[in-house]
Structures are given as C-alpha cells and as structure tokens.
Amino acid sequence: MSFITRGFSGRSRDRDERLPPGQTLVSDFPVLSAGPTPDIDTAEWEFTIRTESGEHRWNWDEFMALDIDDVSTDIHCVTHWSKLGTSWRGVSLDTLFADVETEQEYVMAHSYGGYTTNVPLDELLDGKAWVAFEFDGEPLDPEHGGPARLLVPHLYFWKSAKWVRGLEMMDQDDPGFWEQNGYHLHGDPWKEERYW
Ligand SMILES: Nc1nc2c(c(=O)[nH]1)N[C@H]1C(S)=C(S)[C@@H](COP(=O)(O)O)O[C@H]1N2
Ligand SMILES: [Mo]
C-alpha cells in the first residue's frame, strides 16, 4: 500500500494534473476585490438579464424558487493560486436563460459596486456557469461576493463577478473592468490567457 499522494512532492513534474500551468495550490480562500465590499440586503437584491428586446428580472425569493445546483469545481485565479474541489450552490445560467431569446452573442456581467467583466454567451451555457449564493454549505460571505456571485470556473476567477446584479447582452465582445486594464478578453487558464 502506498501513502504517497499526487501533489505531496515539491517536484514540479509530480504536480497535480488538475492544476493549470503556472498555478499553485492554496488551502485558504484569498480575497481579491478592486474596491470596497458592498452591503447588499437580499430584500433589495435583484438580478436582471437585459437583451435587445427587453429585460428579465428576478428578486431574491423568485431566484431561490428556481432549480438549484450543487457544484463541485476547481477555481483558478490569474494571480497564480488555484483551489481544487470547492463546493457551491447556485442557479445555472441555463436555467436563467431558459426563456431568454436573444441574437446577441456576448455578455457583460455587472456587479453592485460597478465591477464589470465580459464573457461570450456560449461560455456561460451548457453547465459551465452559475449564479452562486452558497460556498462550503454556508451563505456566501460578503467579501467573496455574497449574497450572490457569478461562478465561471473554467475561466480565470476574475470572470466570476462578485455581487453580480445582472447580465447585459452585447453584439460584440467589449472589455470589462480588468479586460480594459490589460487582462485577456477570454481568460482560459489551460491556455494561460492571462494578459494581452
Ligand atoms: N465585483 C467584483 N468581482 C470580482 C472582483 C472584484 O474586484 N469585484 N475581483 C475578481 C478577481 S480578480 C478574482 S481573482 C475573484 C476573487 O474572488 P474571491 O475574492 O472570492 O477570491 O473575484 C473576481 N470578481
Ligand atoms: Mo484575480
């Protein structure tokens, strides 16, 4: 019987194959925010999807009545930390877009506090993204984006907008906050799409 586990050795060729290139495992959960943590009461919280033809809107109670997924996933920050097997609960973007008709192919996520980030719509559908409101069995901590954040774990974590308040459909892939400041428009950690 062997007790040697992958990732235990410091030698880089033994590194965990779930770790994208240039990433290091952390066991804590770093907080990275470009501004102050907004204080959002769920009684006032709203989530909207805006398209060329109109707006879809949910309040907190309506949101909680939607199908809720348990999600276990790895997350990767462009500042080189990764966490493996994190657990979340949230509403799939497939559920949110079920009744949304749009010809527009790009999304700008907007947060309370003003943060924005751009993602192509097809990177958010087919089980790839959620609006998450629980982490590790607890309501999502405000500093990590509570009451609810976008969770797009297959892209670098700056795409997972904390305190998300809505998605705006766009005709083209306009850059969001970090993307205007030199981060990659797309942000695939396996291709190391960090900056451009
Ligand atoms: N609204 C908002 N969302 C944000 C950010 C931010 O500054 N504001 N930072 C992004 C970045 S760069 C990262 S790495 C993750 C960090 O999330 P965490 O603080 O929960 O680790 O949130 C992303 N979402
Ligand atoms: Mo980040």
Coordinates of N, CA, C and O and ligand atoms in Angstrom, one line a residue, residues 32 76-81 115 156-159 178 183, ligand 2:
L32 N -9.9 38.8 -3.3 CA -9.3 39.8 -4.2 C -10.5 40.7 -4.7 O -11.4 40.2 -5.4
H76 N -9.4 29.0 -10.4 CA -8.0 29.4 -10.8 C -8.0 30.9 -11.0 O -8.6 31.5 -11.8
C77 N -7.2 31.5 -10.1 CA -7.0 33.0 -10.2 C -5.8 33.3 -11.0 O -4.8 32.6 -11.0
V78 N -5.9 34.4 -11.8 CA -4.8 34.8 -12.7 C -3.6 35.2 -11.9 O -2.4 35.1 -12.4
T79 N -3.7 35.5 -10.6 CA -2.5 35.8 -9.7 C -1.9 34.5 -9.2 O -1.1 34.5 -8.3
H80 N -2.2 33.3 -9.9 CA -1.5 32.1 -9.8 C -1.9 31.2 -8.6 O -1.3 30.1 -8.4
W81 N -3.0 31.5 -8.0 CA -3.5 30.5 -7.0 C -4.7 29.7 -7.6 O -5.5 30.2 -8.3
Y115 N -18.2 46.9 -10.7 CA -17.3 46.0 -11.5 C -18.0 45.4 -12.7 O -19.2 45.2 -12.6
Y156 N -10.4 32.0 -15.8 CA -9.8 32.6 -14.6 C -10.9 33.3 -13.8 O -11.8 33.9 -14.3
F157 N -10.6 33.4 -12.5 CA -11.6 33.7 -11.5 C -12.1 35.2 -11.6 O -13.1 35.6 -11.0
W158 N -11.3 36.1 -12.3 CA -11.8 37.4 -12.4 C -13.1 37.5 -13.2 O -13.8 38.5 -13.1
K159 N -13.4 36.5 -14.0 CA -14.6 36.4 -14.7 C -15.8 36.1 -13.8 O -17.0 36.3 -14.2
W178 N -11.3 44.6 -15.7 CA -9.9 44.1 -15.8 C -9.4 44.0 -17.2 O -8.3 44.2 -17.5
Y183 N -6.1 42.7 -18.8 CA -6.3 41.2 -18.7 C -6.9 40.7 -20.1 O -7.5 41.5 -20.8
Ligands
MO2 MO -8.0 37.5 -9.9

